[in-house]
Amino acid sequence: MSLIGRSVKRLEDRPLLTGSGRFAADVMVPDMLYMRVVRSPVAFGRFTGLRIAEALAHPGTVAVWTAQDVADIPPIGFRMTSVPGLEPYRQPVLANGHVRYVGEPIAAVFAADPYMAEDIADLVAPEIEPLAPCLDPAASPSDFAPGRNTEAAVITKAYGDLDAAFAGAHAVVALELTIGRHSGVPLETRGAIAVPEAASGILRLYGAAKVPHYNRQALAEMLGLPLDRIHLHEGHVGGGFGIRGELYPEDVLACAAALQLGRPVKWIEDRYEHLVAANQSRGSVHRVRAAVDEHGFILGLDDEFWFRPGRLSPDPWGHGHRPHLRNAAWPLHNSRLPFGRACAAYQ
């Protein structure tokens, strides 16, 4: 209570101003391996092959992983998804069968030198048959997987008497609105450094940001480890903008590899990877009608909208990724619409 009303000195500035900050890329431990991720060059396609023989033959290769190497890791921790029925749409750790956005991880290589890891990743040759993606969010759903189409979910939220609001309206305004996609571009890209401790059995992950407790629990469930065996360490962060906090496939890959290979594994995202593989947000088409009175106050709001989170596993906060899924109006994105408006009826 003694601090209320007083100016409190900042504690975090000195290491940043003196150049002694410790970001993810600064974390170094002995016997470290470096991971590079091979990514899909197409937005939507079917795997016809993945040639890794040349990468495996490289003298600097420690391991090359494909979907088969992580098939036992359930994709249950990505994007904090809580909408029921979306399990078939969750993103796998490495793509298997299909790729569904440019930048989707399809393989991972491990080497003792970061530049060599880059060279080895270039030797992995994916063979992908491009398929026509659904680019019109209001079009009929297209095939996503056997027995599943790209309409992952339809969610309705409403209150009030919408019919009465429109019946008594002075005027009705109808619009079709498109909200563009966007993404955060922090100074520091993503990073994951997984360090296994043989003596204690603890797996340490450096580079965590924003929601370390959720990510720790998700990693424990995905890797089949007790919660007390996983420790997440958050250092200095060069910008977050939301997108650096959620759990990504690269975090899981680094942790799984550290456990299996018995050595620390470091992955630092480059700027191109960030632009194609980090989460993006919004991206929706709204067909909205507003019932207004003679003073312009909204009496009722009727909005049908198509939200394209893409990637594979939509999340309830209104964010998304690659444009692929359609007609998915996630709870918070939906319920935000009437916020701050004197609106008696809404759907």
Coordinates of C-alpha atoms in Angstrom, one line a residue:
M1 CA 0.0 0.0 0.0
S2 CA 2.9 2.3 0.6
L3 CA 3.5 2.5 -3.2
I4 CA 0.1 3.9 -4.1
G5 CA 0.3 7.4 -5.5
R6 CA 4.1 7.3 -5.7
S7 CA 6.3 7.2 -8.8
V8 CA 7.9 3.8 -9.0
K9 CA 11.3 3.4 -10.7
R10 CA 11.5 0.9 -13.5
L11 CA 13.6 -2.2 -12.8
E12 CA 14.0 -3.6 -16.3
D13 CA 15.7 -0.8 -18.1
R14 CA 19.3 -1.1 -17.1
P15 CA 20.3 -4.3 -18.9
L16 CA 18.5 -3.1 -22.0
L17 CA 20.1 0.3 -22.0
T18 CA 23.5 -1.1 -21.3
G19 CA 23.4 -3.8 -24.0
S20 CA 23.4 -6.6 -21.6
G21 CA 19.9 -7.9 -22.3
R22 CA 19.5 -11.6 -22.8
F23 CA 17.2 -12.6 -25.6
A24 CA 16.4 -16.0 -27.0
A25 CA 19.2 -15.9 -29.6
D26 CA 21.7 -15.1 -26.8
V27 CA 21.0 -18.3 -24.9
M28 CA 24.0 -20.7 -25.5
V29 CA 24.6 -24.0 -23.8
P30 CA 27.3 -26.7 -24.4
D31 CA 26.8 -29.5 -27.0
M32 CA 24.0 -27.7 -28.7
L33 CA 22.2 -28.8 -31.9
Y34 CA 20.6 -26.4 -34.3
M35 CA 17.2 -27.0 -35.9
R36 CA 16.0 -25.7 -39.2
V37 CA 12.5 -26.2 -40.4
V38 CA 11.6 -27.2 -44.0
R39 CA 8.3 -25.4 -45.0
S40 CA 5.7 -25.8 -47.6
P41 CA 6.1 -23.6 -50.6
V42 CA 2.4 -23.9 -51.6
A43 CA -0.8 -22.8 -49.9
F44 CA -2.8 -26.0 -50.4
G45 CA -1.6 -29.3 -51.7
R46 CA -1.2 -33.1 -51.4
F47 CA 2.0 -34.8 -50.6
T48 CA 3.2 -37.1 -53.3
G49 CA 6.7 -37.6 -51.8
L50 CA 9.4 -36.2 -49.5
R51 CA 12.9 -36.9 -50.5
I52 CA 15.3 -36.8 -47.6
A53 CA 18.1 -39.2 -48.7
E54 CA 20.5 -36.4 -49.8
A55 CA 19.9 -34.6 -46.5
L56 CA 20.5 -37.7 -44.5
A57 CA 23.8 -38.4 -46.4
H58 CA 25.2 -35.0 -45.5
P59 CA 28.2 -35.4 -43.1
G60 CA 26.9 -32.8 -40.8
T61 CA 23.4 -34.2 -40.4
V62 CA 22.5 -35.4 -36.9
A63 CA 18.8 -36.2 -37.7
V64 CA 16.1 -35.4 -40.2
W65 CA 12.5 -35.6 -39.0
T66 CA 9.3 -36.0 -41.0
A67 CA 5.7 -36.5 -39.8
Q68 CA 6.4 -40.2 -39.0
D69 CA 8.9 -39.2 -36.4
V70 CA 6.4 -37.1 -34.4
A71 CA 3.3 -39.2 -35.2
D72 CA 2.8 -40.0 -31.6
I73 CA 2.6 -36.4 -30.5
P74 CA -1.1 -35.3 -30.3
P75 CA -1.7 -31.8 -31.7
I76 CA -3.8 -30.7 -28.7
G77 CA -1.9 -27.7 -27.5
F78 CA -1.8 -25.3 -30.4
R79 CA -3.7 -22.0 -30.4
M80 CA -5.6 -22.4 -27.1
T81 CA -8.6 -23.9 -29.0
S82 CA -11.6 -24.6 -26.9
V83 CA -14.4 -24.8 -29.5
P84 CA -15.9 -28.3 -29.4
G85 CA -15.7 -30.6 -32.5
L86 CA -12.5 -29.1 -34.0
E87 CA -10.2 -31.9 -33.3
P88 CA -9.9 -33.0 -37.0
Y89 CA -8.9 -29.5 -37.9
R90 CA -6.0 -29.2 -35.5
Q91 CA -2.6 -28.6 -36.9
P92 CA -0.1 -31.6 -36.7
V93 CA 3.4 -30.9 -35.5
L94 CA 4.7 -31.7 -39.0
A95 CA 2.4 -31.8 -42.1
N96 CA 1.2 -35.2 -43.1
G97 CA -0.8 -36.0 -46.2
H98 CA -1.6 -32.4 -47.1
V99 CA -0.2 -29.0 -46.6
R100 CA -2.6 -26.1 -46.0
Y101 CA -0.6 -22.9 -45.9
V102 CA 2.6 -21.5 -47.2
G103 CA 5.2 -21.9 -44.5
E104 CA 3.6 -25.0 -42.8
P105 CA 6.4 -27.2 -41.3
I106 CA 6.9 -30.4 -43.2
A107 CA 10.3 -31.5 -41.9
A108 CA 13.0 -30.6 -39.4
V109 CA 16.7 -31.1 -39.7
F110 CA 19.3 -31.0 -36.9
A111 CA 23.0 -30.3 -37.1
A112 CA 25.8 -29.1 -34.8
D113 CA 26.4 -25.9 -36.8
P114 CA 23.6 -23.4 -37.6
Y115 CA 24.8 -22.6 -41.1
M116 CA 25.2 -26.3 -41.9
A117 CA 21.7 -26.9 -40.7
E118 CA 20.5 -24.3 -43.3
D119 CA 22.4 -26.2 -46.0
I120 CA 21.0 -29.5 -45.0
A121 CA 17.4 -28.1 -44.9
D122 CA 17.9 -27.0 -48.5
L123 CA 18.5 -30.7 -49.5
V124 CA 15.1 -31.8 -48.3
A125 CA 12.9 -32.0 -51.4
P126 CA 9.1 -32.0 -50.9
E127 CA 6.9 -33.3 -53.7
I128 CA 3.5 -31.6 -53.5
E129 CA 0.6 -31.6 -55.9
P130 CA -1.0 -28.2 -55.7
L131 CA -4.7 -28.1 -55.1
A132 CA -7.1 -25.2 -55.7
P133 CA -7.8 -23.5 -52.4
C134 CA -11.2 -21.9 -51.5
L135 CA -10.4 -18.2 -51.9
D136 CA -14.0 -17.0 -51.6
P137 CA -15.1 -17.2 -47.9
A138 CA -18.8 -17.0 -48.9
A139 CA -18.6 -19.8 -51.4
S140 CA -19.7 -23.4 -50.8
P141 CA -17.4 -25.4 -48.5
S142 CA -14.7 -27.4 -50.2
D143 CA -13.0 -30.6 -49.1
F144 CA -10.7 -30.4 -46.2
A145 CA -10.2 -34.1 -45.4
P146 CA -12.2 -37.3 -45.9
G147 CA -15.6 -36.7 -44.4
R148 CA -14.8 -33.1 -43.5
N149 CA -15.2 -29.9 -45.4
T150 CA -13.7 -26.4 -44.8
E151 CA -16.7 -25.2 -42.8
A152 CA -15.2 -26.2 -39.5
A153 CA -18.0 -24.7 -37.3
V154 CA -21.0 -22.4 -37.4
I155 CA -21.6 -20.4 -34.2
T156 CA -24.6 -18.2 -33.5
K157 CA -24.9 -15.6 -30.7
A158 CA -28.0 -13.5 -30.2
Y159 CA -30.1 -11.5 -27.8
G160 CA -33.2 -9.3 -28.0
D161 CA -36.1 -9.3 -30.5
L162 CA -34.4 -8.8 -33.8
D163 CA -37.6 -9.1 -35.9
A164 CA -39.3 -6.3 -33.8
A165 CA -36.2 -4.1 -34.1
F166 CA -36.3 -4.3 -37.9
A167 CA -40.1 -4.0 -38.1
G168 CA -40.0 -0.7 -36.2
A169 CA -36.9 0.7 -37.8
H170 CA -36.8 4.2 -39.5
A171 CA -34.2 2.8 -41.9
V172 CA -32.2 -0.3 -42.6
V173 CA -28.6 0.0 -43.6
A174 CA -27.1 -3.0 -45.4
L175 CA -23.4 -3.4 -46.1
E176 CA -20.8 -6.0 -47.1
L177 CA -17.6 -5.3 -45.3
T178 CA -14.2 -7.0 -45.6
I179 CA -11.7 -6.8 -42.7
G180 CA -8.2 -7.4 -43.9
R181 CA -5.7 -9.8 -42.4
H182 CA -2.8 -8.5 -40.3
S183 CA 0.1 -9.7 -38.2
G184 CA 2.6 -8.4 -35.7
V185 CA 6.2 -7.9 -36.8
P186 CA 8.3 -7.6 -33.6
L187 CA 11.9 -6.7 -33.7
E188 CA 12.8 -10.1 -32.3
T189 CA 11.5 -13.2 -34.1
R190 CA 10.5 -16.3 -32.4
G191 CA 13.0 -18.6 -30.7
A192 CA 13.0 -21.9 -28.8
I193 CA 16.0 -23.4 -26.9
A194 CA 15.2 -26.8 -25.3
V195 CA 17.7 -28.1 -22.8
P196 CA 17.3 -31.6 -21.3
E197 CA 18.9 -32.2 -17.9
A198 CA 19.9 -35.8 -17.5
A199 CA 20.4 -35.7 -13.8
S200 CA 17.1 -34.1 -12.8
G201 CA 15.0 -35.3 -15.7
I202 CA 13.9 -31.7 -16.2
L203 CA 13.3 -30.2 -19.7
R204 CA 13.9 -26.5 -19.8
L205 CA 12.6 -24.3 -22.6
Y206 CA 14.0 -20.8 -23.1
G207 CA 12.3 -18.2 -25.3
A208 CA 8.8 -18.4 -23.7
A209 CA 6.7 -15.3 -23.9
K210 CA 3.2 -14.2 -22.8
V211 CA 1.5 -17.4 -21.6
P212 CA 4.2 -19.7 -20.2
H213 CA 1.9 -21.4 -17.8
Y214 CA -0.5 -22.5 -20.5
N215 CA 2.3 -23.5 -22.8
R216 CA 4.0 -25.5 -20.1
Q217 CA 0.8 -27.5 -19.4
A218 CA 0.3 -28.0 -23.2
L219 CA 3.8 -29.3 -23.7
A220 CA 3.5 -31.7 -20.8
E221 CA 0.3 -33.1 -22.3
M222 CA 1.7 -33.4 -25.8
L223 CA 5.0 -34.9 -24.7
G224 CA 3.5 -37.2 -22.1
L225 CA 5.6 -35.7 -19.2
P226 CA 4.7 -34.8 -15.7
L227 CA 4.1 -31.0 -15.3
D228 CA 7.0 -30.6 -12.9
R229 CA 9.4 -32.0 -15.5
I230 CA 9.0 -29.0 -17.7
H231 CA 10.3 -25.5 -16.9
L232 CA 9.7 -22.5 -19.1
H233 CA 12.1 -19.6 -18.9
E234 CA 11.1 -16.1 -20.2
G235 CA 14.0 -13.7 -20.7
H236 CA 13.9 -10.3 -22.4
V237 CA 11.5 -10.1 -25.3
G238 CA 12.0 -7.8 -28.3
G239 CA 8.3 -7.2 -28.9
G240 CA 5.4 -9.6 -28.8
F241 CA 2.2 -8.3 -30.3
G242 CA 0.4 -11.4 -29.2
I243 CA 1.8 -13.7 -31.9
R244 CA 5.0 -14.7 -30.0
G245 CA 3.1 -16.1 -27.0
E246 CA 1.2 -19.1 -28.3
L247 CA 2.6 -22.6 -28.6
Y248 CA 3.9 -23.3 -32.1
P249 CA 5.0 -26.6 -33.8
E250 CA 8.6 -25.4 -33.6
D251 CA 8.5 -25.2 -29.8
V252 CA 7.2 -28.8 -29.6
L253 CA 9.8 -30.0 -32.2
A254 CA 12.7 -28.5 -30.3
C255 CA 11.5 -30.1 -27.0
A256 CA 10.8 -33.5 -28.5
A257 CA 14.2 -33.5 -30.3
A258 CA 16.0 -32.5 -27.1
L259 CA 14.4 -35.4 -25.3
Q260 CA 15.0 -38.0 -28.0
L261 CA 18.5 -36.8 -29.1
G262 CA 19.7 -36.1 -25.6
R263 CA 21.2 -32.8 -26.5
P264 CA 20.1 -29.1 -26.3
V265 CA 18.3 -27.9 -29.4
K266 CA 18.1 -24.3 -30.5
W267 CA 15.8 -22.8 -33.1
I268 CA 15.8 -19.1 -34.0
E269 CA 13.2 -18.0 -36.6
D270 CA 14.5 -15.9 -39.5
R271 CA 12.5 -12.9 -40.8
Y272 CA 11.1 -14.8 -43.9
E273 CA 9.9 -17.6 -41.6
H274 CA 8.2 -15.1 -39.4
L275 CA 6.3 -13.5 -42.3
V276 CA 5.0 -16.8 -43.6
A277 CA 4.7 -19.0 -40.5
A278 CA 3.8 -16.8 -37.5
N279 CA 0.2 -16.3 -36.6
Q280 CA -1.9 -13.8 -38.5
S281 CA -5.2 -12.3 -37.4
R282 CA -8.7 -11.3 -38.4
G283 CA -9.6 -11.7 -42.0
S284 CA -13.4 -11.8 -42.3
V285 CA -16.3 -10.9 -44.6
H286 CA -19.4 -9.4 -43.0
R287 CA -22.9 -9.1 -44.5
V288 CA -24.5 -6.9 -42.0
R289 CA -27.8 -5.1 -41.6
A290 CA -28.5 -2.4 -39.1
A291 CA -32.0 -1.3 -38.0
V292 CA -31.7 2.4 -37.0
D293 CA -34.2 5.0 -35.6
E294 CA -34.7 8.5 -36.9
H295 CA -31.8 9.7 -34.8
G296 CA -29.4 7.2 -36.2
F297 CA -29.3 5.0 -33.0
I298 CA -29.0 1.3 -33.7
L299 CA -32.1 -0.7 -32.7
G300 CA -30.9 -4.1 -34.0
L301 CA -27.8 -5.5 -35.7
D302 CA -27.9 -8.6 -37.9
D303 CA -24.4 -9.7 -39.0
E304 CA -23.6 -13.0 -40.8
F305 CA -19.9 -13.2 -41.3
W306 CA -17.3 -15.7 -42.5
F307 CA -14.1 -15.8 -40.5
R308 CA -11.2 -17.6 -42.1
P309 CA -8.6 -18.5 -39.4
G310 CA -7.0 -21.1 -41.7
R311 CA -3.9 -22.9 -40.6
L312 CA -5.7 -25.8 -39.1
S313 CA -6.7 -25.2 -35.5
P314 CA -8.8 -22.0 -35.1
D315 CA -8.7 -20.2 -31.8
P316 CA -11.5 -18.6 -29.8
W317 CA -9.9 -15.1 -29.5
G318 CA -10.6 -14.1 -33.0
H319 CA -7.1 -14.7 -34.4
G320 CA -6.2 -17.0 -37.2
H321 CA -3.6 -17.8 -39.7
R322 CA -3.5 -18.9 -43.4
P323 CA -6.8 -18.3 -45.2
H324 CA -8.4 -21.7 -45.6
L325 CA -11.3 -22.5 -43.3
R326 CA -14.5 -20.7 -43.8
N327 CA -17.8 -19.9 -42.0
A328 CA -16.1 -20.1 -38.6
A329 CA -17.4 -17.4 -36.3
W330 CA -15.4 -17.9 -33.2
P331 CA -17.0 -17.0 -29.8
L332 CA -15.1 -13.8 -28.8
H333 CA -14.8 -12.5 -32.4
N334 CA -18.5 -12.9 -32.6
S335 CA -19.5 -11.5 -29.3
R336 CA -17.3 -8.4 -29.7
L337 CA -19.5 -6.9 -32.4
P338 CA -22.1 -5.1 -30.3
F339 CA -19.6 -3.9 -27.7
G340 CA -20.0 -0.2 -26.8
R341 CA -23.2 0.2 -28.8
A342 CA -26.7 0.9 -27.5
C343 CA -28.1 -2.1 -29.4
A344 CA -31.3 -3.7 -28.1
A345 CA -31.2 -6.7 -30.4
Y346 CA -28.3 -8.6 -32.0
Q347 CA -27.6 -11.7 -34.0

